[in-house]
Tab-separated table of C-alpha atoms in Angstrom:
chain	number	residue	atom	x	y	z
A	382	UNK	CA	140.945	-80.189	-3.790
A	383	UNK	CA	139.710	-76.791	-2.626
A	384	UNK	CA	142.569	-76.898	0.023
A	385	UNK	CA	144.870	-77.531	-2.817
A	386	UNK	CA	143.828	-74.601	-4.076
A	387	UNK	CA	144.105	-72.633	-1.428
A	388	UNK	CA	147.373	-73.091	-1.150
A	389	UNK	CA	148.634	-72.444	-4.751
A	390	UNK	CA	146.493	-69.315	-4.943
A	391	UNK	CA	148.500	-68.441	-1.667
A	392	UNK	CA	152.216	-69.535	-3.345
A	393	UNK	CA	151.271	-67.599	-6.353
A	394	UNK	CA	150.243	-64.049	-4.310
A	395	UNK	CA	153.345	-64.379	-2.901
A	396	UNK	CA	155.894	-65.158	-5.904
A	397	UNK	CA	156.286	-61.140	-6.469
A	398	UNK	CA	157.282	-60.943	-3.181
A	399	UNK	CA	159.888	-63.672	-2.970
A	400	UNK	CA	161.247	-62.175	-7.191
A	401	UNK	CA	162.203	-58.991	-5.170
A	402	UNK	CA	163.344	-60.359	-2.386
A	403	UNK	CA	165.805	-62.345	-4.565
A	404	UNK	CA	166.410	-58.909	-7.339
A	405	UNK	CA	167.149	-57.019	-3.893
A	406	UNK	CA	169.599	-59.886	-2.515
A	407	UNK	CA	171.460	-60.059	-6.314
A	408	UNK	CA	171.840	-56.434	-6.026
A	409	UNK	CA	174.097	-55.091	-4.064
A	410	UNK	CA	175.106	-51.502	-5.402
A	411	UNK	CA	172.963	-49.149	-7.497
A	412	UNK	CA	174.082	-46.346	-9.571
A	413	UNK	CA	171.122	-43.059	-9.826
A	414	UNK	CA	172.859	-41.192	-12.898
A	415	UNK	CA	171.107	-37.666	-13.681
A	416	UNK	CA	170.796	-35.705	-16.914
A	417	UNK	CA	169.076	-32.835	-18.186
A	418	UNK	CA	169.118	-34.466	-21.940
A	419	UNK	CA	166.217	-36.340	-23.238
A	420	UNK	CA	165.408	-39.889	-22.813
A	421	UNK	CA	165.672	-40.050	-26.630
A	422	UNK	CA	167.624	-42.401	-28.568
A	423	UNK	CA	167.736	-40.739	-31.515
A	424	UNK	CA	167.802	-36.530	-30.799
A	425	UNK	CA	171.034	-36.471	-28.732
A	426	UNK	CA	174.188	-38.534	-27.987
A	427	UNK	CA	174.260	-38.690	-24.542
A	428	UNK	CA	171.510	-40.466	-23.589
A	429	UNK	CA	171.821	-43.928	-25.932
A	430	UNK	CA	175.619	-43.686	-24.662
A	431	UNK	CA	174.203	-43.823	-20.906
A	432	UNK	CA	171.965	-46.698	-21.967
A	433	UNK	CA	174.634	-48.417	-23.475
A	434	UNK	CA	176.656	-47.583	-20.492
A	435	UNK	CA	174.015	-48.991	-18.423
A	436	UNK	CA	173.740	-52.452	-20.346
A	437	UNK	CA	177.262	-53.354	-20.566
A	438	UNK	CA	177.578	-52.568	-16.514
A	439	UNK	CA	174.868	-54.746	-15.742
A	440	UNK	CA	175.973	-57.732	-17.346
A	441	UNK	CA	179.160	-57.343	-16.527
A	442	UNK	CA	178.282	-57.306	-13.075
A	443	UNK	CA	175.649	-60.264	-13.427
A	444	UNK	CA	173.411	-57.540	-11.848
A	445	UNK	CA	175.042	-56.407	-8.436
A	446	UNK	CA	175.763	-53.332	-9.907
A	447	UNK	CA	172.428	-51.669	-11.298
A	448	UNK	CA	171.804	-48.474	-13.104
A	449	UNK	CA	169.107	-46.574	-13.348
A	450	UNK	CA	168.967	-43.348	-15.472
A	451	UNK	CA	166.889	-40.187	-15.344
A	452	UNK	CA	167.096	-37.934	-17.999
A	453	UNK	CA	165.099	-34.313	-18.844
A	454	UNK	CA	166.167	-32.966	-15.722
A	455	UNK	CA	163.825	-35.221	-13.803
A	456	UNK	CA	166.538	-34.503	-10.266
A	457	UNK	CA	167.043	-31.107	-10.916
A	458	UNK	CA	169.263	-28.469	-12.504
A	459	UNK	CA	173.041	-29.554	-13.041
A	460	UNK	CA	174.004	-27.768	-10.238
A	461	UNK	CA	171.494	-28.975	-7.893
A	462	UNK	CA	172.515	-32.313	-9.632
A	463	UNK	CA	176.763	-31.968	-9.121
A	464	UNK	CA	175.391	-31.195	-5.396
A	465	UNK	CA	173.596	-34.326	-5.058
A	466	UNK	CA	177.108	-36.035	-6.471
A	467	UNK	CA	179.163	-35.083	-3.821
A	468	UNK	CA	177.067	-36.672	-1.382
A	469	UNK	CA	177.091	-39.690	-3.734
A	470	UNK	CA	173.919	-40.913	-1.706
A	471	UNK	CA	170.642	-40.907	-3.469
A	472	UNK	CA	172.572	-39.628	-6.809
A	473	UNK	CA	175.945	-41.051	-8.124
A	474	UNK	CA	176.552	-39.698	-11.236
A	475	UNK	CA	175.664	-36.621	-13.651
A	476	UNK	CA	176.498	-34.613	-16.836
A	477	UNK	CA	177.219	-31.274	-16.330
A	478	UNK	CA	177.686	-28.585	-19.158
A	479	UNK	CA	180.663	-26.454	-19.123
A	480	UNK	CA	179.651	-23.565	-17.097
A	481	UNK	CA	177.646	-26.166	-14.311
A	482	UNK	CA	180.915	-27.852	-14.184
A	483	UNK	CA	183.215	-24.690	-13.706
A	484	UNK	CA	180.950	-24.083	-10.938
A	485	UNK	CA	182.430	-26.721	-8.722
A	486	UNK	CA	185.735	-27.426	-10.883
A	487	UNK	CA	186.707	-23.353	-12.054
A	488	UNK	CA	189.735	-24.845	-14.317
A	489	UNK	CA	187.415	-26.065	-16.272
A	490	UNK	CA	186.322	-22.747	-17.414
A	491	UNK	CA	189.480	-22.876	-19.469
A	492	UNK	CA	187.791	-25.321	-22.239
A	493	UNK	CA	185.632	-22.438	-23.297
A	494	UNK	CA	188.175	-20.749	-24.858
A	495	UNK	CA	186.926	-19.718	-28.707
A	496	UNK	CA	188.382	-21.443	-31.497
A	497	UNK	CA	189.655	-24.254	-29.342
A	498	UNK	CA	189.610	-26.922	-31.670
A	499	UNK	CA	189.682	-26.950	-35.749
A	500	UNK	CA	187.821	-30.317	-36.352
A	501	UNK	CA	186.204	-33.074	-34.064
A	502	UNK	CA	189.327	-35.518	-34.519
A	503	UNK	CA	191.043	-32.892	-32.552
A	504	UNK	CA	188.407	-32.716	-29.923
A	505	UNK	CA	188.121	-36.047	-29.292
A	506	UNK	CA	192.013	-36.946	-28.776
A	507	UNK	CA	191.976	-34.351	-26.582
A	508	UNK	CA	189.188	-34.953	-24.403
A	509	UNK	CA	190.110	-38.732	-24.203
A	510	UNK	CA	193.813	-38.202	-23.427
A	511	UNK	CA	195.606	-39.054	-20.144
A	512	UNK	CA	196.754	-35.472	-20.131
A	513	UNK	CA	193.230	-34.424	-20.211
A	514	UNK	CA	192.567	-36.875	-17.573
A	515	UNK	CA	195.367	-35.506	-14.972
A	516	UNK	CA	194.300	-31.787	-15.948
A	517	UNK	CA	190.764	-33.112	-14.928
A	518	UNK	CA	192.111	-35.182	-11.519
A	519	UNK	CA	191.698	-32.446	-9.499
A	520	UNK	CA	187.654	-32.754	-9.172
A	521	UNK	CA	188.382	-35.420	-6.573
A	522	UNK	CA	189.696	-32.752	-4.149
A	523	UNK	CA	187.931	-30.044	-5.421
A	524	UNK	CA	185.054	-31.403	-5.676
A	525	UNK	CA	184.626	-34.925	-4.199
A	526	UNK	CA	183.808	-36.028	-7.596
A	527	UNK	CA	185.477	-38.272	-10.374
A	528	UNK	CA	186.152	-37.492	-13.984
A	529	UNK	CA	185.269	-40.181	-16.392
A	530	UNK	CA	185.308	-38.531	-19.646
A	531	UNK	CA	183.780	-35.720	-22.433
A	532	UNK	CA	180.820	-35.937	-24.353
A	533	UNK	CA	180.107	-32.882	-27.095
A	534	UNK	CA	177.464	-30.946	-25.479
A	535	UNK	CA	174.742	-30.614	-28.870
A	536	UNK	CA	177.584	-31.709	-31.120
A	537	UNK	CA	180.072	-29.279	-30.036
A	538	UNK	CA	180.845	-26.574	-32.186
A	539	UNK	CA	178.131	-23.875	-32.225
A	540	UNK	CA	176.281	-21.537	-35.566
A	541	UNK	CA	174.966	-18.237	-34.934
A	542	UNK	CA	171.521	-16.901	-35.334
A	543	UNK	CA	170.452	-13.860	-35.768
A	544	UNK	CA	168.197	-11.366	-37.661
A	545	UNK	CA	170.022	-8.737	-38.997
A	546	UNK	CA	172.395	-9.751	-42.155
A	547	UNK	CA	174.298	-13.080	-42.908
A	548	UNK	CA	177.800	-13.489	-40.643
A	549	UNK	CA	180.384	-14.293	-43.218
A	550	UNK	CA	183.458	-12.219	-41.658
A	551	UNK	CA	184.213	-10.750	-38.291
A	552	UNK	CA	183.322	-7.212	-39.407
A	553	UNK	CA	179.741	-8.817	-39.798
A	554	UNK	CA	179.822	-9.161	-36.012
A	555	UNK	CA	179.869	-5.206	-35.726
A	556	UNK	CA	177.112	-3.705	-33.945
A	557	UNK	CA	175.486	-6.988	-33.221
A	558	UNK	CA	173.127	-7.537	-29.806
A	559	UNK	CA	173.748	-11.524	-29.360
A	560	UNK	CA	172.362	-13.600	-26.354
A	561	UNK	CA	174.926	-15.312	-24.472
A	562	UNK	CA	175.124	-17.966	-21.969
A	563	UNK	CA	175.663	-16.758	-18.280
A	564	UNK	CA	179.049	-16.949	-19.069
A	565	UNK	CA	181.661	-14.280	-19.170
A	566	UNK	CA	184.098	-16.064	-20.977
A	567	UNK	CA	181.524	-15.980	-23.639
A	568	UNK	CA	180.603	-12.409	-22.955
A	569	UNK	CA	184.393	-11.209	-23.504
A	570	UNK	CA	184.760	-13.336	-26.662
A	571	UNK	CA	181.724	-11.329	-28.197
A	572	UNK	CA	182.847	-8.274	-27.163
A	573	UNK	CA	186.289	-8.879	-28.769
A	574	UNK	CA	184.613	-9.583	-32.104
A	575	UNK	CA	182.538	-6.055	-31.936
A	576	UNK	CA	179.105	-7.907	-31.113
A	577	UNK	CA	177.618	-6.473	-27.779
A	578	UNK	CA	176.749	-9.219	-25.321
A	579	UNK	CA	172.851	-9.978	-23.315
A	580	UNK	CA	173.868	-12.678	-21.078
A	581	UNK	CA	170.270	-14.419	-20.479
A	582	UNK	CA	169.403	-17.717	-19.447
A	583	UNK	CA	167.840	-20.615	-21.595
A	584	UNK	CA	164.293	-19.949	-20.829
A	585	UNK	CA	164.087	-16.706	-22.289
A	586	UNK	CA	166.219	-16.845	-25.318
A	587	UNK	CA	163.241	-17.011	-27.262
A	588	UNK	CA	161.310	-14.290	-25.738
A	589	UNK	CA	164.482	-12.150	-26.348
A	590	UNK	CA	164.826	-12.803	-29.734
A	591	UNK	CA	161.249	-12.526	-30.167
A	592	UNK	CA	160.869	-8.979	-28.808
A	593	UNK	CA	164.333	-7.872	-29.826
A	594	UNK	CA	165.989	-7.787	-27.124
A	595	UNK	CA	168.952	-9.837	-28.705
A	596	UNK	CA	169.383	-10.032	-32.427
A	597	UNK	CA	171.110	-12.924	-32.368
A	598	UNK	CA	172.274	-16.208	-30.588
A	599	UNK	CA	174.809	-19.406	-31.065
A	600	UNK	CA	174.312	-23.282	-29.864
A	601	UNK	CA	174.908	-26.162	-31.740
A	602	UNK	CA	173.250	-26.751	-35.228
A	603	UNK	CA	170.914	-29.944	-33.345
A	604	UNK	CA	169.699	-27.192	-31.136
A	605	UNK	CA	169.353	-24.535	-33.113
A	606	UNK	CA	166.675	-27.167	-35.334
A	607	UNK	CA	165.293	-28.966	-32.311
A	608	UNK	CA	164.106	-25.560	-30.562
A	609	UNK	CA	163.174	-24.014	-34.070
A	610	UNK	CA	165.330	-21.032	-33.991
A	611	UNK	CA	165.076	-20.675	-37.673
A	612	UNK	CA	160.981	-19.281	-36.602
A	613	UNK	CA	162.905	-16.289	-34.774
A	614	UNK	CA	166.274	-16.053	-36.698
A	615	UNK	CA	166.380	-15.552	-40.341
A	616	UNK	CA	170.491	-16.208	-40.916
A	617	UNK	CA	172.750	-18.992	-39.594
A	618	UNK	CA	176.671	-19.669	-40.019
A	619	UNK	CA	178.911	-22.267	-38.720
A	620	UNK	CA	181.675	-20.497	-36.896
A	621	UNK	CA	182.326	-23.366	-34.427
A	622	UNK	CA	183.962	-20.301	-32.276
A	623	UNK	CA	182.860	-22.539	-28.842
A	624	UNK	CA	183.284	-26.195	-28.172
A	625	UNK	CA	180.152	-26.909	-26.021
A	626	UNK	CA	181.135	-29.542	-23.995
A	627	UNK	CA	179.850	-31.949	-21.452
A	628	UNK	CA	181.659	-33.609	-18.463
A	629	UNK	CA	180.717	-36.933	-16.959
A	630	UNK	CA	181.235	-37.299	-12.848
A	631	UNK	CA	180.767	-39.367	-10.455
A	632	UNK	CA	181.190	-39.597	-6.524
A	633	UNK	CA	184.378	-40.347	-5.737
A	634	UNK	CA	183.197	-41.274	-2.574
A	635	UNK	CA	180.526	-43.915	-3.836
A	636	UNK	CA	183.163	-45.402	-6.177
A	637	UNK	CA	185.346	-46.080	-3.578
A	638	UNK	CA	183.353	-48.093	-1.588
A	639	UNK	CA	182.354	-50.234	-4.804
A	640	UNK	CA	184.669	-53.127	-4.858
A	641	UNK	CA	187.944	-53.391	-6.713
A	642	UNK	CA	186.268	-55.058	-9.797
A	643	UNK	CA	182.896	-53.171	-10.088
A	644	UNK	CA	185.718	-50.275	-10.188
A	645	UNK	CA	186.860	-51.361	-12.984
A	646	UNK	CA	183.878	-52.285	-14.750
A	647	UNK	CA	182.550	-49.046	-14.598
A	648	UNK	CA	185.606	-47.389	-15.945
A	649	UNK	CA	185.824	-49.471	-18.682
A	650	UNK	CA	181.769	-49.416	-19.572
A	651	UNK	CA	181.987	-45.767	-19.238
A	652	UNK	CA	185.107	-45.389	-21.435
A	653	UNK	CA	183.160	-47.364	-24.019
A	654	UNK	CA	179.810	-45.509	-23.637
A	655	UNK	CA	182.342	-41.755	-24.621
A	656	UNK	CA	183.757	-44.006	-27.913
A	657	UNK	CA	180.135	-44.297	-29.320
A	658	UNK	CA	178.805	-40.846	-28.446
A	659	UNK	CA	181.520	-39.589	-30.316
A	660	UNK	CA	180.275	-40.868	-33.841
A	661	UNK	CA	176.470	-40.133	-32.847
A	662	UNK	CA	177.361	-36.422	-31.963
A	663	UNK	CA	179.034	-35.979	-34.926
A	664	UNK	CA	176.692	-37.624	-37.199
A	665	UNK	CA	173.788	-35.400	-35.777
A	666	UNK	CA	175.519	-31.922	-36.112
A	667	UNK	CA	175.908	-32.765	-39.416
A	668	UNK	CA	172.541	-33.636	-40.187
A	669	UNK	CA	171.055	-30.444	-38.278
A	670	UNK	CA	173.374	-28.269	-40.447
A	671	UNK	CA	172.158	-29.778	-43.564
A	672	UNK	CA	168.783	-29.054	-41.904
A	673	UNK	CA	169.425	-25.874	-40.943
A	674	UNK	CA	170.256	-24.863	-44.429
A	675	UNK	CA	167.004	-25.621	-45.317
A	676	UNK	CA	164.864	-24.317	-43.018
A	677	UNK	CA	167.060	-20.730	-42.407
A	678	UNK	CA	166.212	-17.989	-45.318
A	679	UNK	CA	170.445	-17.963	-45.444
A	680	UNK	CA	173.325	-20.076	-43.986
A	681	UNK	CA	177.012	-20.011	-44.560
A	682	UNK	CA	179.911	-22.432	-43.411
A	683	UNK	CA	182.886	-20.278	-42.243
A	684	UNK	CA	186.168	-20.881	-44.382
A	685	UNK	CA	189.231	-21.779	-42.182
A	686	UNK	CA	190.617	-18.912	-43.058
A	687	UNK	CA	188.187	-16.325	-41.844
A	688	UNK	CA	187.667	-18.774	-38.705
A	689	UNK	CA	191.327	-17.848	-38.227
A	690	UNK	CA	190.896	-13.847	-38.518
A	691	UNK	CA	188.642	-14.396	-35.751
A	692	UNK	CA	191.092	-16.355	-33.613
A	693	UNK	CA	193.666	-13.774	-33.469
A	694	UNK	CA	190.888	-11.563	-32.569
A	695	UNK	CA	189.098	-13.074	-30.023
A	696	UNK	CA	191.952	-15.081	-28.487
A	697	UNK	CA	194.143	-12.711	-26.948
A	698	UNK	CA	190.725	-11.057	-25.428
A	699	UNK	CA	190.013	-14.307	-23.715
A	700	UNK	CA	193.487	-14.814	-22.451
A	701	UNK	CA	193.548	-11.643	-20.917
A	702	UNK	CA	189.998	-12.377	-18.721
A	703	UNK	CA	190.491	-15.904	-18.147
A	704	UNK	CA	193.975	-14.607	-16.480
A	705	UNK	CA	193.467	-11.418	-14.974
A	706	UNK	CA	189.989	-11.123	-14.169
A	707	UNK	CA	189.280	-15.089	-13.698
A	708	UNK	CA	192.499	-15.069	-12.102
A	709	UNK	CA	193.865	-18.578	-13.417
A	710	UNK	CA	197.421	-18.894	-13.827
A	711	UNK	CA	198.838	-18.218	-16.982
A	712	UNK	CA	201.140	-21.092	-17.552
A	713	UNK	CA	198.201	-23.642	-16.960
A	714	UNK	CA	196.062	-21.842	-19.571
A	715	UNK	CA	198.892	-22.074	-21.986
A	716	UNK	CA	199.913	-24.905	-21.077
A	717	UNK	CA	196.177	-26.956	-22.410
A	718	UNK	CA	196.440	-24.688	-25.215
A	719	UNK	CA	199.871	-25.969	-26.390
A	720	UNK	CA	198.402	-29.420	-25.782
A	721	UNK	CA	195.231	-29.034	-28.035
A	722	UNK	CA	197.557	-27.695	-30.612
A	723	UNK	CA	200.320	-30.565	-30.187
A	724	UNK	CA	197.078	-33.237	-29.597
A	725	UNK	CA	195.947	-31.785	-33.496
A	726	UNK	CA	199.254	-31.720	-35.374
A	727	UNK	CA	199.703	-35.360	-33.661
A	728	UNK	CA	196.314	-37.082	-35.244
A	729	UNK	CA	197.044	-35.179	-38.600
A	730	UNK	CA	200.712	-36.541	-38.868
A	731	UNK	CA	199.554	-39.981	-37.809
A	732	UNK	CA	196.994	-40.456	-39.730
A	733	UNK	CA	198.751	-39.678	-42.540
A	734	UNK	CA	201.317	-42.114	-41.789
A	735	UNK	CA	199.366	-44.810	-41.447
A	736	UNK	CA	197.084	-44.536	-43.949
A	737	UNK	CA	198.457	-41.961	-46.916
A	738	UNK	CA	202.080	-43.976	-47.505
């Protein structure tokens, strides 16, 4: 009896053991993707996407292929992050914003172009087209790193703060210190519109605003209610001047040694995972404006029109930097800005056809 014992105590010390032996034999690949959002389901749209990115891989690949994600910048900044990528060894995959991702990609820098896109429709098509995707093709030379597809960084389209007086036309702009990313496409777009620009990074935005340093700022309406910038801003308005956007990459060199139909399986998961972020970014944008109107002493949403005064503005100033002092070519500039327009009238014109005859 006692022997007995003996022996199952010994069989059952040692079941952990032979689980992970079996986990380790079912898996064969793992995928380490990095972001610097929060592992929240409900604050951003990146993150559930990833999880739900994560679940359809993983039973689509009965488990061989696992994924494991770390969010809140747990691995690092997104540079240190698209680094780690093109090694594709203890890191596969990350999000990058837009200025992270010029870094190692510079056409990229085109996207920041102001007034980009007049509604998220727009956005979307254009981000998710194949012409998007060849534009984007060039991170596997570049780079050593493959495109998979766009989420909205913070919902996209960014609201000023700032402390002075309500923005409801360009001339409001005048005179106006505002905080900008490290970014001088965003630097020469303020300076078109008569604002002066403090390019500062995230941490001290507040301090800046705080001790006037900058009078104002933009981001996205979610961020501009999750980091309380109504307790250092008194006016907000929804300009949507930048398209804060977020690319997703992985190592080229890690997907190709996955086999033909993990390939495949991550493509298609990953394609699926963009599809619902879309809906959740948009959905939480509109909720933090809503929210931001109630918590800012004043907020106003931009008419197309005036959004349009500001265009013709700030446009040609951006062309001019991105070109000469960027130094990217000309006809590939115009050439995605003709597309975003043709991507627009496109959705417009087929949506009406299919659904208002």
């Amino acid at each position: 009896m006692n022997a007995n014992r003996s022996l199952l105590i010994a069989a059952m010390a040692a079941l952990p053991l032979a689980i992970a032996s079996a986990n380790a034999q079912a898996q064969s690949h793992e995928m380490v993707i990095a972001t610097q959002l929060p592992e929240n389901m409900s604050n951003n749209a990146i993150y559930p996407a990833l999880v739900h990115f994560k679940n359809l891989v993983e039973a689509r690949t009965d488990g061989d292929l696992a994924v494991n994600i770390f969010g809140g910048g747990q691995l690092g900044s997104e540079v240190e992050n698209g680094s780690e990528v093109q090694g594709g060894r203890t890191l596969q995959s990350t999000i990058m914003s837009s200025g992270a991702m010029s870094s190692f990609y510079g056409d990229y820098q085109v996207v920041t172009a102001p007034f980009l896109f007049t509604n998220w429709r727009q956005a979307w098509a254009f981000f998710d087209s194949e012409w998007f995707a060849d534009f984007m093709s060039g991170t596997i030379e570049d780079a050593d790193m493959r495109y998979l597809g766009t989420f909205d960084d913070g919902g996209g389209f960014v609201a000023f703060t700032n402390n002075v007086r309500l923005i409801e036309t360009v001339e409001d702009l005048e005179g106006l210190n505002i905080r900008t990313e490290e970014n001088p496409a965003h630097v020469a777009i303020m300076q078109a519109l008569g604002a002066s620009a403090t390019p500062l990074p995230w941490g001290e935005l507040i301090t800046a605003l705080e001790t006037g340093l900058a009078d104002g700022q933009f981001n996205a309406p979610v961020l501009n209610t999750t980091f309380n910038f109504d307790a250092v801003t008194d006016y907000t308005t929804l300009t949507g001047h930048v398209y804060n956007s977020a690319p997703w990459m992985v190592s080229e060199s890690w997907y190709q040694s996955l086999p033909e139909e993990h390939q495949q399986v991550l493509i298609n998961s990953a394609r699926e995972a963009i599809q619902l972020s879309h809906g959740m970014s948009g959905a939480l944008a509109t909720a933090s404006w809503v929210e931001s109107c109630d918590r800012f002493e004043e907020c106003y949403l931009m008419p197309d029109e005036e959004r349009e005064r500001m265009a013709d503005i700030a446009r040609p100033a951006w062309q001019e930097w991105i070109v000469d002092d960027f130094g990217m070519e000309e006809g590939r500039v115009q050439g995605l800005l003709d597309e975003v327009e043709r991507v627009g009238q496109e959705v417009a014109d087929e949506d009406y056809r299919v659904y208002g005859q």
